[in-house]
mmCIF file of C-alpha atoms in Angstrom:
data_model
loop_
_atom_site.group_PDB
_atom_site.id
_atom_site.type_symbol
_atom_site.label_atom_id
_atom_site.label_comp_id
_atom_site.label_asym_id
_atom_site.label_seq_id
_atom_site.Cartn_x
_atom_site.Cartn_y
_atom_site.Cartn_z
ATOM 1 C CA MET A 30 14.266 20.756 10.578
ATOM 2 C CA SER A 31 12.586 19.924 13.772
ATOM 3 C CA PRO A 32 11.597 23.222 15.430
ATOM 4 C CA GLU A 33 13.226 22.540 18.827
ATOM 5 C CA ARG A 34 16.571 21.785 17.378
ATOM 6 C CA ASN A 35 19.116 24.700 16.827
ATOM 7 C CA VAL A 36 22.078 23.088 15.097
ATOM 8 C CA ALA A 37 25.392 24.575 15.219
ATOM 9 C CA SER A 38 28.543 22.572 14.302
ATOM 10 C CA PRO A 39 31.617 23.086 16.337
ATOM 11 C CA TYR A 40 33.524 20.799 14.034
ATOM 12 C CA LEU A 41 33.781 23.272 10.922
ATOM 13 C CA PRO A 42 35.315 26.610 11.800
ATOM 14 C CA SER A 43 34.416 29.556 9.454
ATOM 15 C CA SER A 44 37.937 29.435 8.131
ATOM 16 C CA ALA A 45 37.910 25.751 7.372
ATOM 17 C CA LYS A 46 39.693 24.438 4.421
ATOM 18 C CA SER A 47 38.675 20.765 4.789
ATOM 19 C CA VAL A 48 35.339 19.091 5.417
ATOM 20 C CA ARG A 49 34.490 15.482 6.439
ATOM 21 C CA ILE A 50 31.206 14.030 5.258
ATOM 22 C CA PHE A 51 29.684 10.699 6.067
ATOM 23 C CA ILE A 52 27.330 9.006 3.514
ATOM 24 C CA SER A 53 25.154 5.978 4.560
ATOM 25 C CA THR A 54 23.508 3.964 1.860
ATOM 26 C CA GLY A 55 23.016 0.220 0.776
ATOM 27 C CA GLU A 56 22.276 -2.150 -2.052
ATOM 28 C CA VAL A 57 23.384 -1.834 -5.703
ATOM 29 C CA SER A 58 21.238 1.174 -6.534
ATOM 30 C CA GLY A 59 22.315 3.083 -3.411
ATOM 31 C CA ASP A 60 25.854 2.364 -4.359
ATOM 32 C CA LEU A 61 25.274 3.974 -7.835
ATOM 33 C CA GLN A 62 23.461 7.048 -6.482
ATOM 34 C CA GLY A 63 26.016 7.483 -3.734
ATOM 35 C CA SER A 64 28.915 7.375 -6.260
ATOM 36 C CA LEU A 65 27.263 10.082 -8.329
ATOM 37 C CA LEU A 66 26.926 12.236 -5.240
ATOM 38 C CA VAL A 67 30.542 11.558 -4.111
ATOM 39 C CA ALA A 68 31.860 12.817 -7.517
ATOM 40 C CA ALA A 69 29.725 15.796 -7.310
ATOM 41 C CA LEU A 70 30.720 16.675 -3.683
ATOM 42 C CA LYS A 71 34.497 16.528 -4.895
ATOM 43 C CA ARG A 72 33.736 18.832 -7.711
ATOM 44 C CA ARG A 73 32.026 21.260 -5.351
ATOM 45 C CA ALA A 74 34.925 21.008 -2.789
ATOM 46 C CA GLU A 75 37.511 21.852 -5.611
ATOM 47 C CA GLN A 76 35.535 24.824 -6.667
ATOM 48 C CA MET A 77 35.470 26.028 -3.033
ATOM 49 C CA GLU A 78 39.227 25.178 -2.666
ATOM 50 C CA MET A 79 38.553 22.859 0.149
ATOM 51 C CA ALA A 80 39.894 19.429 0.875
ATOM 52 C CA ILE A 81 37.135 16.894 1.528
ATOM 53 C CA ASP A 82 37.135 13.385 3.052
ATOM 54 C CA ILE A 83 34.089 11.211 2.473
ATOM 55 C CA LEU A 84 33.499 8.277 4.654
ATOM 56 C CA ALA A 85 30.596 5.893 3.635
ATOM 57 C CA LEU A 86 28.667 2.834 3.907
ATOM 58 C CA GLY A 87 28.300 1.707 0.401
ATOM 59 C CA GLY A 88 29.834 -0.437 -2.370
ATOM 60 C CA ASP A 89 32.545 -0.618 -5.030
ATOM 61 C CA ARG A 90 31.116 2.216 -7.070
ATOM 62 C CA MET A 91 31.512 4.725 -4.190
ATOM 63 C CA ALA A 92 35.017 3.562 -3.472
ATOM 64 C CA GLN A 93 36.002 4.066 -6.991
ATOM 65 C CA ALA A 94 34.500 7.595 -6.891
ATOM 66 C CA GLY A 95 36.816 8.365 -3.966
ATOM 67 C CA ALA A 96 34.887 7.496 -0.725
ATOM 68 C CA GLN A 97 36.606 5.476 2.163
ATOM 69 C CA LEU A 98 34.291 2.632 2.940
ATOM 70 C CA LEU A 99 33.465 2.000 6.668
ATOM 71 C CA GLY A 100 31.383 -1.039 5.642
ATOM 72 C CA HIS A 101 30.350 -2.638 2.338
ATOM 73 C CA THR A 102 26.540 -2.679 2.082
ATOM 74 C CA SER A 103 25.872 -3.151 -1.739
ATOM 75 C CA ALA A 104 25.001 -6.802 -1.226
ATOM 76 C CA ILE A 105 23.119 -6.345 2.042
ATOM 77 C CA GLY A 106 19.536 -5.556 1.151
ATOM 78 C CA SER A 107 16.141 -6.976 0.808
ATOM 79 C CA VAL A 108 12.495 -6.215 0.313
ATOM 80 C CA GLY A 109 10.034 -7.831 2.597
ATOM 81 C CA ILE A 110 9.812 -9.136 6.185
ATOM 82 C CA LEU A 111 10.970 -12.716 5.969
ATOM 83 C CA GLU A 112 13.500 -11.711 3.225
ATOM 84 C CA SER A 113 15.340 -9.402 5.635
ATOM 85 C CA LEU A 114 16.027 -11.991 8.226
ATOM 86 C CA PRO A 115 19.206 -13.279 6.908
ATOM 87 C CA TYR A 116 20.562 -9.611 6.687
ATOM 88 C CA ILE A 117 19.797 -8.616 10.228
ATOM 89 C CA LEU A 118 23.046 -9.686 11.906
ATOM 90 C CA PRO A 119 25.508 -8.392 9.174
ATOM 91 C CA THR A 120 23.398 -5.088 8.999
ATOM 92 C CA LEU A 121 23.724 -4.679 12.773
ATOM 93 C CA GLN A 122 27.469 -5.357 12.694
ATOM 94 C CA VAL A 123 28.120 -2.652 9.958
ATOM 95 C CA GLN A 124 26.088 -0.305 11.728
ATOM 96 C CA GLN A 125 27.678 -0.841 15.099
ATOM 97 C CA ARG A 126 31.256 -0.260 13.383
ATOM 98 C CA ALA A 127 29.909 2.870 11.746
ATOM 99 C CA LYS A 128 28.284 4.350 14.924
ATOM 100 C CA GLN A 129 31.505 3.750 16.850
ATOM 101 C CA TYR A 130 33.446 5.533 14.219
ATOM 102 C CA LEU A 131 30.948 8.443 14.088
ATOM 103 C CA GLN A 132 31.256 8.757 17.726
ATOM 104 C CA GLU A 133 35.117 8.756 17.785
ATOM 105 C CA ASN A 134 35.413 10.929 14.635
ATOM 106 C CA PRO A 135 32.335 13.198 14.424
ATOM 107 C CA PRO A 136 31.719 14.347 10.803
ATOM 108 C CA ASP A 137 30.925 17.745 9.621
ATOM 109 C CA LEU A 138 27.711 16.467 7.969
ATOM 110 C CA VAL A 139 25.750 13.282 7.543
ATOM 111 C CA VAL A 140 24.035 12.294 4.175
ATOM 112 C CA MET A 141 21.476 9.432 4.169
ATOM 113 C CA ILE A 142 20.593 7.870 0.841
ATOM 114 C CA ASP A 143 17.347 5.688 0.661
ATOM 115 C CA TYR A 144 17.924 2.382 2.763
ATOM 116 C CA LEU A 145 14.956 2.986 5.135
ATOM 117 C CA GLY A 146 15.605 0.499 8.133
ATOM 118 C CA PRO A 147 19.339 0.888 8.432
ATOM 119 C CA ASN A 148 19.252 4.585 7.735
ATOM 120 C CA LEU A 149 16.499 5.364 10.301
ATOM 121 C CA SER A 150 18.876 3.615 12.835
ATOM 122 C CA ILE A 151 21.945 5.560 11.937
ATOM 123 C CA GLY A 152 20.176 8.815 11.569
ATOM 124 C CA SER A 153 18.451 8.370 15.096
ATOM 125 C CA TYR A 154 21.872 7.634 16.571
ATOM 126 C CA VAL A 155 23.298 10.738 14.980
ATOM 127 C CA ARG A 156 20.385 12.937 16.258
ATOM 128 C CA GLN A 157 20.887 11.487 19.814
ATOM 129 C CA HIS A 158 24.543 11.336 20.207
ATOM 130 C CA LEU A 159 25.870 14.005 17.646
ATOM 131 C CA PRO A 160 22.844 16.504 17.731
ATOM 132 C CA GLN A 161 25.107 19.307 16.459
ATOM 133 C CA VAL A 162 25.914 17.539 13.115
ATOM 134 C CA PRO A 163 23.585 18.555 10.303
ATOM 135 C CA LEU A 164 21.921 15.677 8.587
ATOM 136 C CA VAL A 165 20.566 15.552 4.852
ATOM 137 C CA TYR A 166 18.256 12.823 3.580
ATOM 138 C CA TYR A 167 18.959 12.662 -0.150
ATOM 139 C CA ILE A 168 16.649 10.230 -1.958
ATOM 140 C CA THR A 169 14.180 9.288 0.738
ATOM 141 C CA PRO A 170 12.884 5.654 0.736
ATOM 142 C CA GLN A 171 9.467 5.200 -1.102
ATOM 143 C CA GLU A 172 7.801 5.953 2.130
ATOM 144 C CA TRP A 173 5.960 8.581 0.256
ATOM 145 C CA VAL A 174 4.343 6.005 -2.150
ATOM 146 C CA TRP A 175 3.614 3.226 0.205
ATOM 147 C CA SER A 176 3.469 4.752 3.645
ATOM 148 C CA PHE A 177 2.017 2.308 6.417
ATOM 149 C CA GLY A 178 1.437 5.521 8.548
ATOM 150 C CA SER A 179 3.113 8.421 10.013
ATOM 151 C CA ARG A 180 5.778 6.970 12.155
ATOM 152 C CA ASN A 181 8.654 6.569 9.581
ATOM 153 C CA THR A 182 7.747 9.773 7.812
ATOM 154 C CA ASN A 183 7.829 11.782 11.089
ATOM 155 C CA GLN A 184 11.093 10.125 12.092
ATOM 156 C CA ILE A 185 12.554 10.991 8.717
ATOM 157 C CA ILE A 186 11.325 14.716 8.978
ATOM 158 C CA ASN A 187 12.580 15.054 12.672
ATOM 159 C CA MET A 188 16.018 13.655 11.945
ATOM 160 C CA ALA A 189 16.768 15.574 8.649
ATOM 161 C CA ASP A 190 17.789 19.117 8.491
ATOM 162 C CA ARG A 191 17.093 19.013 4.862
ATOM 163 C CA ILE A 192 15.458 16.582 2.433
ATOM 164 C CA LEU A 193 16.701 16.524 -1.284
ATOM 165 C CA ALA A 194 13.963 14.970 -3.143
ATOM 166 C CA ILE A 195 14.527 13.430 -6.598
ATOM 167 C CA PHE A 196 10.627 13.027 -7.528
ATOM 168 C CA PRO A 197 8.072 15.861 -7.722
ATOM 169 C CA GLY A 198 5.642 13.489 -5.755
ATOM 170 C CA GLU A 199 8.278 13.081 -3.078
ATOM 171 C CA ALA A 200 9.000 16.697 -2.622
ATOM 172 C CA ARG A 201 5.208 17.491 -2.313
ATOM 173 C CA TYR A 202 4.680 14.720 0.239
ATOM 174 C CA TYR A 203 7.273 16.084 2.701
ATOM 175 C CA GLN A 204 6.502 19.685 1.983
ATOM 176 C CA GLU A 205 2.991 19.070 3.025
ATOM 177 C CA ARG A 206 4.146 17.579 6.288
ATOM 178 C CA GLY A 207 6.253 20.508 7.083
ATOM 179 C CA ALA A 208 9.811 19.243 6.151
ATOM 180 C CA ALA A 209 12.666 21.473 4.843
ATOM 181 C CA VAL A 210 12.676 20.162 1.234
ATOM 182 C CA THR A 211 14.646 21.013 -1.903
ATOM 183 C CA TYR A 212 13.646 19.384 -5.283
ATOM 184 C CA VAL A 213 16.886 18.657 -7.127
ATOM 185 C CA GLY A 214 15.678 16.229 -9.801
ATOM 186 C CA HIS A 215 16.808 12.686 -10.438
ATOM 187 C CA PRO A 216 20.475 11.954 -10.638
ATOM 188 C CA LEU A 217 20.043 9.361 -13.444
ATOM 189 C CA VAL A 218 19.516 12.406 -15.718
ATOM 190 C CA ASP A 219 23.142 13.366 -15.112
ATOM 191 C CA ARG A 220 24.377 9.644 -15.519
ATOM 192 C CA MET A 221 22.660 9.024 -18.769
ATOM 193 C CA GLN A 222 24.303 12.181 -20.440
ATOM 194 C CA ASP A 223 27.289 9.944 -21.216
ATOM 195 C CA ALA A 224 25.205 6.760 -22.194
ATOM 196 C CA PRO A 225 26.035 5.271 -25.584
ATOM 197 C CA SER A 226 23.724 5.415 -28.454
ATOM 198 C CA ARG A 227 22.050 2.221 -29.620
ATOM 199 C CA GLU A 228 24.395 2.003 -32.536
ATOM 200 C CA GLN A 229 27.373 2.649 -30.298
ATOM 201 C CA ALA A 230 26.290 -0.017 -27.792
ATOM 202 C CA ARG A 231 25.564 -2.629 -30.288
ATOM 203 C CA ALA A 232 29.016 -2.025 -31.976
ATOM 204 C CA GLN A 233 30.712 -2.478 -28.664
ATOM 205 C CA LEU A 234 28.784 -5.701 -27.920
ATOM 206 C CA GLY A 235 29.244 -7.078 -31.454
ATOM 207 C CA LEU A 236 25.502 -7.068 -32.254
ATOM 208 C CA ALA A 237 24.239 -6.472 -35.746
ATOM 209 C CA ASP A 238 21.780 -3.622 -36.320
ATOM 210 C CA ASP A 239 18.880 -5.998 -37.191
ATOM 211 C CA GLN A 240 19.675 -8.633 -34.301
ATOM 212 C CA ARG A 241 16.616 -8.621 -31.967
ATOM 213 C CA ALA A 242 18.023 -8.243 -28.512
ATOM 214 C CA ILE A 243 16.212 -8.412 -25.060
ATOM 215 C CA ALA A 244 17.709 -7.504 -21.886
ATOM 216 C CA LEU A 245 17.043 -9.639 -18.859
ATOM 217 C CA LEU A 246 17.549 -7.948 -15.429
ATOM 218 C CA PRO A 247 16.624 -10.469 -12.792
ATOM 219 C CA ALA A 248 18.367 -9.531 -9.665
ATOM 220 C CA SER A 249 20.228 -6.831 -7.691
ATOM 221 C CA ARG A 250 19.129 -8.579 -4.397
ATOM 222 C CA ARG A 251 19.769 -12.213 -3.620
ATOM 223 C CA GLN A 252 16.047 -12.838 -2.878
ATOM 224 C CA GLU A 253 15.286 -11.947 -6.439
ATOM 225 C CA LEU A 254 17.147 -14.912 -7.861
ATOM 226 C CA THR A 255 14.525 -16.956 -6.020
ATOM 227 C CA TYR A 256 11.354 -14.997 -6.578
ATOM 228 C CA LEU A 257 11.889 -13.305 -10.074
ATOM 229 C CA MET A 258 14.411 -15.187 -12.132
ATOM 230 C CA PRO A 259 12.449 -18.426 -12.725
ATOM 231 C CA ALA A 260 9.364 -16.463 -14.114
ATOM 232 C CA MET A 261 11.539 -14.216 -16.118
ATOM 233 C CA PHE A 262 13.627 -16.987 -17.505
ATOM 234 C CA GLY A 263 10.491 -19.030 -18.227
ATOM 235 C CA ALA A 264 9.154 -16.142 -20.163
ATOM 236 C CA ALA A 265 12.489 -15.849 -22.184
ATOM 237 C CA GLN A 266 12.168 -19.422 -23.071
ATOM 238 C CA GLN A 267 8.683 -18.925 -24.367
ATOM 239 C CA ILE A 268 9.856 -15.892 -26.334
ATOM 240 C CA GLN A 269 12.771 -17.737 -27.778
ATOM 241 C CA ALA A 270 10.329 -20.552 -28.983
ATOM 242 C CA LYS A 271 8.398 -17.728 -30.816
ATOM 243 C CA LEU A 272 11.338 -15.680 -32.040
ATOM 244 C CA PRO A 273 14.181 -18.176 -32.642
ATOM 245 C CA ASP A 274 16.659 -15.596 -33.573
ATOM 246 C CA VAL A 275 16.353 -13.561 -30.463
ATOM 247 C CA GLN A 276 19.372 -12.843 -28.323
ATOM 248 C CA PHE A 277 19.246 -12.333 -24.525
ATOM 249 C CA LEU A 278 21.610 -9.979 -22.787
ATOM 250 C CA ILE A 279 22.017 -10.189 -19.038
ATOM 251 C CA PRO A 280 24.119 -7.502 -17.194
ATOM 252 C CA LEU A 281 25.696 -9.054 -14.049
ATOM 253 C CA SER A 282 24.721 -6.696 -11.204
ATOM 254 C CA LEU A 283 27.052 -8.504 -8.564
ATOM 255 C CA ASP A 284 29.583 -11.268 -9.281
ATOM 256 C CA ALA A 285 28.232 -13.192 -6.371
ATOM 257 C CA TYR A 286 25.188 -14.016 -8.629
ATOM 258 C CA ARG A 287 27.287 -15.218 -11.477
ATOM 259 C CA SER A 288 26.957 -18.876 -10.867
ATOM 260 C CA ALA A 289 23.144 -19.009 -10.109
ATOM 261 C CA ILE A 290 22.432 -17.018 -13.335
ATOM 262 C CA GLU A 291 24.819 -19.232 -15.461
ATOM 263 C CA GLN A 292 23.077 -22.305 -14.165
ATOM 264 C CA ALA A 293 19.735 -21.007 -14.853
ATOM 265 C CA ILE A 294 20.723 -19.998 -18.447
ATOM 266 C CA GLN A 295 21.660 -23.448 -19.109
ATOM 267 C CA ALA A 296 18.628 -24.977 -17.429
ATOM 268 C CA TYR A 297 16.099 -22.976 -19.451
ATOM 269 C CA GLY A 298 18.222 -23.464 -22.676
ATOM 270 C CA LEU A 299 18.480 -19.709 -23.438
ATOM 271 C CA ARG A 300 20.435 -18.108 -26.097
ATOM 272 C CA ALA A 301 21.967 -15.582 -23.465
ATOM 273 C CA THR A 302 25.118 -13.742 -22.783
ATOM 274 C CA LEU A 303 25.991 -12.763 -19.250
ATOM 275 C CA ILE A 304 27.893 -9.480 -19.388
ATOM 276 C CA ALA A 305 29.788 -7.980 -16.339
ATOM 277 C CA ASN A 306 30.597 -4.263 -15.976
ATOM 278 C CA GLN A 307 28.793 -3.046 -19.026
ATOM 279 C CA THR A 308 25.177 -2.566 -17.677
ATOM 280 C CA GLN A 309 24.608 0.679 -19.398
ATOM 281 C CA THR A 310 25.901 -0.547 -22.718
ATOM 282 C CA VAL A 311 23.669 -3.659 -22.429
ATOM 283 C CA LEU A 312 20.700 -1.461 -21.831
ATOM 284 C CA ALA A 313 21.258 0.750 -24.584
ATOM 285 C CA ALA A 314 21.683 -2.073 -27.025
ATOM 286 C CA ALA A 315 18.355 -3.683 -26.277
ATOM 287 C CA ASP A 316 15.014 -3.579 -28.179
ATOM 288 C CA LEU A 317 13.295 -4.493 -24.968
ATOM 289 C CA ALA A 318 13.863 -5.269 -21.378
ATOM 290 C CA ILE A 319 12.283 -7.519 -18.938
ATOM 291 C CA ALA A 320 13.404 -6.007 -15.564
ATOM 292 C CA LYS A 321 12.864 -6.295 -11.814
ATOM 293 C CA SER A 322 11.493 -3.177 -10.269
ATOM 294 C CA GLY A 323 14.041 -0.737 -9.444
ATOM 295 C CA THR A 324 16.355 2.144 -10.520
ATOM 296 C CA VAL A 325 17.131 0.183 -13.660
ATOM 297 C CA ASN A 326 13.613 0.870 -15.026
ATOM 298 C CA LEU A 327 14.547 4.688 -15.015
ATOM 299 C CA GLU A 328 17.808 4.030 -16.814
ATOM 300 C CA LEU A 329 15.707 2.097 -19.478
ATOM 301 C CA ALA A 330 13.249 4.767 -19.701
ATOM 302 C CA LEU A 331 15.824 7.432 -20.301
ATOM 303 C CA LEU A 332 17.237 5.286 -23.075
ATOM 304 C CA ASP A 333 13.925 4.715 -24.790
ATOM 305 C CA VAL A 334 13.809 1.101 -24.261
ATOM 306 C CA PRO A 335 10.439 -0.416 -23.770
ATOM 307 C CA GLN A 336 10.107 -2.803 -20.737
ATOM 308 C CA VAL A 337 8.000 -5.119 -18.742
ATOM 309 C CA VAL A 338 8.616 -4.616 -14.996
ATOM 310 C CA ILE A 339 7.983 -7.472 -12.578
ATOM 311 C CA TYR A 340 8.233 -7.955 -8.838
ATOM 312 C CA ARG A 341 7.365 -10.596 -6.365
ATOM 313 C CA VAL A 342 8.223 -11.275 -2.584
ATOM 314 C CA ASN A 343 7.764 -14.325 -0.416
ATOM 315 C CA PRO A 344 3.818 -15.207 -0.241
ATOM 316 C CA VAL A 345 3.977 -14.881 3.491
ATOM 317 C CA THR A 346 5.325 -11.306 3.323
ATOM 318 C CA ALA A 347 2.748 -10.484 0.675
ATOM 319 C CA TRP A 348 -0.103 -11.750 2.779
ATOM 320 C CA ILE A 349 1.151 -9.928 5.815
ATOM 321 C CA ALA A 350 1.623 -6.693 3.835
ATOM 322 C CA LYS A 351 -1.860 -6.953 2.322
ATOM 323 C CA ARG A 352 -3.984 -8.228 5.176
ATOM 324 C CA VAL A 353 -2.188 -7.001 8.208
ATOM 325 C CA LEU A 354 -0.409 -3.768 7.126
ATOM 326 C CA LYS A 355 -2.922 -2.836 4.537
ATOM 327 C CA PHE A 356 -0.170 -2.266 1.998
ATOM 328 C CA SER A 357 -1.331 -0.682 -1.157
ATOM 329 C CA ILE A 358 0.684 1.274 -3.824
ATOM 330 C CA PRO A 359 -0.449 2.890 -7.106
ATOM 331 C CA PHE A 360 2.741 1.840 -8.834
ATOM 332 C CA MET A 361 5.946 0.091 -8.184
ATOM 333 C CA SER A 362 8.363 1.134 -10.907
ATOM 334 C CA PRO A 363 10.091 4.644 -10.951
ATOM 335 C CA PRO A 364 8.994 5.484 -14.542
ATOM 336 C CA ASN A 365 5.378 5.241 -13.445
ATOM 337 C CA LEU A 366 6.036 6.998 -10.193
ATOM 338 C CA VAL A 367 7.317 10.209 -11.698
ATOM 339 C CA SER A 368 4.100 11.314 -12.933
ATOM 340 C CA MET A 369 1.866 8.725 -11.394
ATOM 341 C CA GLU A 370 0.765 7.273 -14.686
ATOM 342 C CA ALA A 371 0.961 3.776 -16.276
ATOM 343 C CA ILE A 372 3.782 4.319 -18.687
ATOM 344 C CA VAL A 373 5.313 0.833 -18.503
ATOM 345 C CA PRO A 374 3.491 -2.434 -17.754
ATOM 346 C CA GLU A 375 3.974 -3.796 -14.277
ATOM 347 C CA LEU A 376 3.245 -7.415 -13.023
ATOM 348 C CA LEU A 377 3.260 -7.881 -9.282
ATOM 349 C CA GLN A 378 3.236 -10.911 -7.056
ATOM 350 C CA ASP A 379 0.646 -13.582 -8.275
ATOM 351 C CA ASP A 380 0.674 -12.010 -11.865
ATOM 352 C CA VAL A 381 4.470 -12.702 -12.235
ATOM 353 C CA ARG A 382 4.011 -15.586 -14.570
ATOM 354 C CA PRO A 383 5.867 -16.553 -17.645
ATOM 355 C CA ASP A 384 2.721 -16.459 -19.980
ATOM 356 C CA LYS A 385 1.849 -12.966 -18.769
ATOM 357 C CA ILE A 386 5.354 -11.706 -19.119
ATOM 358 C CA THR A 387 5.428 -13.193 -22.652
ATOM 359 C CA GLN A 388 2.257 -11.663 -23.711
ATOM 360 C CA LEU A 389 3.293 -8.160 -22.651
ATOM 361 C CA ALA A 390 6.853 -8.506 -24.001
ATOM 362 C CA MET A 391 5.606 -9.717 -27.561
ATOM 363 C CA GLU A 392 3.245 -6.817 -27.627
ATOM 364 C CA LEU A 393 5.910 -4.281 -26.928
ATOM 365 C CA LEU A 394 8.311 -5.933 -29.494
ATOM 366 C CA LEU A 395 5.835 -6.496 -32.387
ATOM 367 C CA ASN A 396 3.233 -3.781 -31.966
ATOM 368 C CA PRO A 397 4.498 -0.492 -33.185
ATOM 369 C CA GLU A 398 1.599 1.455 -31.735
ATOM 370 C CA ARG A 399 2.167 0.129 -28.291
ATOM 371 C CA ARG A 400 5.825 0.822 -28.659
ATOM 372 C CA GLN A 401 5.100 4.444 -29.575
ATOM 373 C CA GLN A 402 2.693 4.734 -26.615
ATOM 374 C CA THR A 403 5.552 3.763 -24.322
ATOM 375 C CA LEU A 404 8.058 6.258 -25.845
ATOM 376 C CA ALA A 405 5.630 9.129 -25.693
ATOM 377 C CA GLY A 406 5.042 8.205 -21.978
ATOM 378 C CA TYR A 407 8.948 8.256 -21.455
ATOM 379 C CA GLY A 408 9.012 11.762 -23.061
ATOM 380 C CA ARG A 409 6.555 13.088 -20.554
ATOM 381 C CA MET A 410 8.420 11.451 -17.703
ATOM 382 C CA ARG A 411 11.667 12.829 -18.849
ATOM 383 C CA HIS A 412 10.207 16.406 -18.727
ATOM 384 C CA ALA A 413 9.226 15.848 -15.188
ATOM 385 C CA LEU A 414 12.591 14.676 -13.993
ATOM 386 C CA GLY A 415 14.424 18.050 -14.025
ATOM 387 C CA GLU A 416 17.344 19.377 -15.965
ATOM 388 C CA LYS A 417 20.955 18.026 -15.989
ATOM 389 C CA GLY A 418 23.144 19.164 -13.194
ATOM 390 C CA VAL A 419 21.144 17.153 -10.573
ATOM 391 C CA CYS A 420 24.010 15.904 -8.474
ATOM 392 C CA ASP A 421 25.819 19.269 -8.692
ATOM 393 C CA ARG A 422 22.643 20.877 -7.351
ATOM 394 C CA ALA A 423 22.640 18.201 -4.471
ATOM 395 C CA ALA A 424 26.217 18.992 -3.655
ATOM 396 C CA HIS A 425 25.407 22.703 -3.717
ATOM 397 C CA GLU A 426 22.669 22.206 -1.106
ATOM 398 C CA ILE A 427 24.878 20.163 1.095
ATOM 399 C CA PHE A 428 27.676 22.732 1.143
ATOM 400 C CA ALA A 429 25.161 25.462 1.679
ATOM 401 C CA LEU A 430 23.952 23.880 4.737
ATOM 402 C CA LEU A 431 27.604 23.336 6.058
ATOM 403 C CA VAL A 432 28.083 27.089 5.494
ATOM 404 C CA GLN A 433 24.807 27.958 7.166
ATOM 405 C CA GLU A 434 25.925 25.940 10.218
ATOM 406 C CA VAL A 435 29.391 27.697 10.120
ATOM 407 C CA ASN A 436 27.646 31.135 10.167
ATOM 408 C CA THR A 437 25.350 30.027 12.853
ATOM 409 C CA SER A 438 28.159 28.744 15.024
ATOM 410 C CA SER A 439 30.146 31.846 14.641
ATOM 411 C CA ILE A 440 27.408 34.140 15.914
#
């Protein structure tokens, strides 16, 4: 907490039997993480015999978990400077509605999840107009990995009464800079407790045990259909030529992408099945995945599925990041970020080419020693992610902050 702030919430009396929490997040991964937190908050409220209302900027998963959406943001997201331009207006419109609602209906606590630019705007508004409302940043953006400087870091620290970190490196980064931080572990540890086994997943999808299957995960953002899918599907075409019996499985992240992906499947002549609403099953059934960088990399790692990770943005964005902003990162994918080691192969920007993807994929498929190295790395990564109960620990920290504010306000 910023030292000059003394937060005391007048909205939650000590005898309160209900609580209102606002959660702000965006994109497909934020919607997933948000839904897990919503479920945990509801469990915690039930244990405390309290009613809870959760208002949110999020997506369908959060709504299904019980949040009331003030704006739908799972499809509003991008990585890069030029890539973000089409989303500026819809983001501003959603934010304006949310800010107006918050001003008229102040919550008891605000939770930010990832979503750097929009959440810095929402958080700054809360600090300026609702200074008495405690704010938790759960899952900070990867500022701690690729920081361009101290501005965003300082803004996050100054707006957040507590940071709930999901990576050990994330916790260290903010602790070293004086933030109030609690390391809770990664929420996917919880999510994967109910994941199907390879055998169960294959039975559900109708795949034989000896059928070689590769999961293709091209996009959770629209820009990735342009910058990632051609190289990924080009590699799949090459792999299919080498392994004619291979079956490609493509989980559909958003229904809006269905047509573009179906057209690409046909154009590249792939033996591929596009599958909706069964992402975890598809991942569990795969022998290998070729995936965009993102949360899905960690899901694959927790399922012990070897993977090739790729990412590319507009060349102009890449040039500005490298030459002007001096952008440099040790790793892009979450499995490698956990312990800062190269567990899974990454191809970035100009290296995202079908031939390079194919070479790495074939090695992971056909070289038992290389596969075993990956699985051993996954084991080390899993040990560093924390024990199950992550989301419940996060919910406990959030309610503890609410109780602290109640006690402060009653003094």
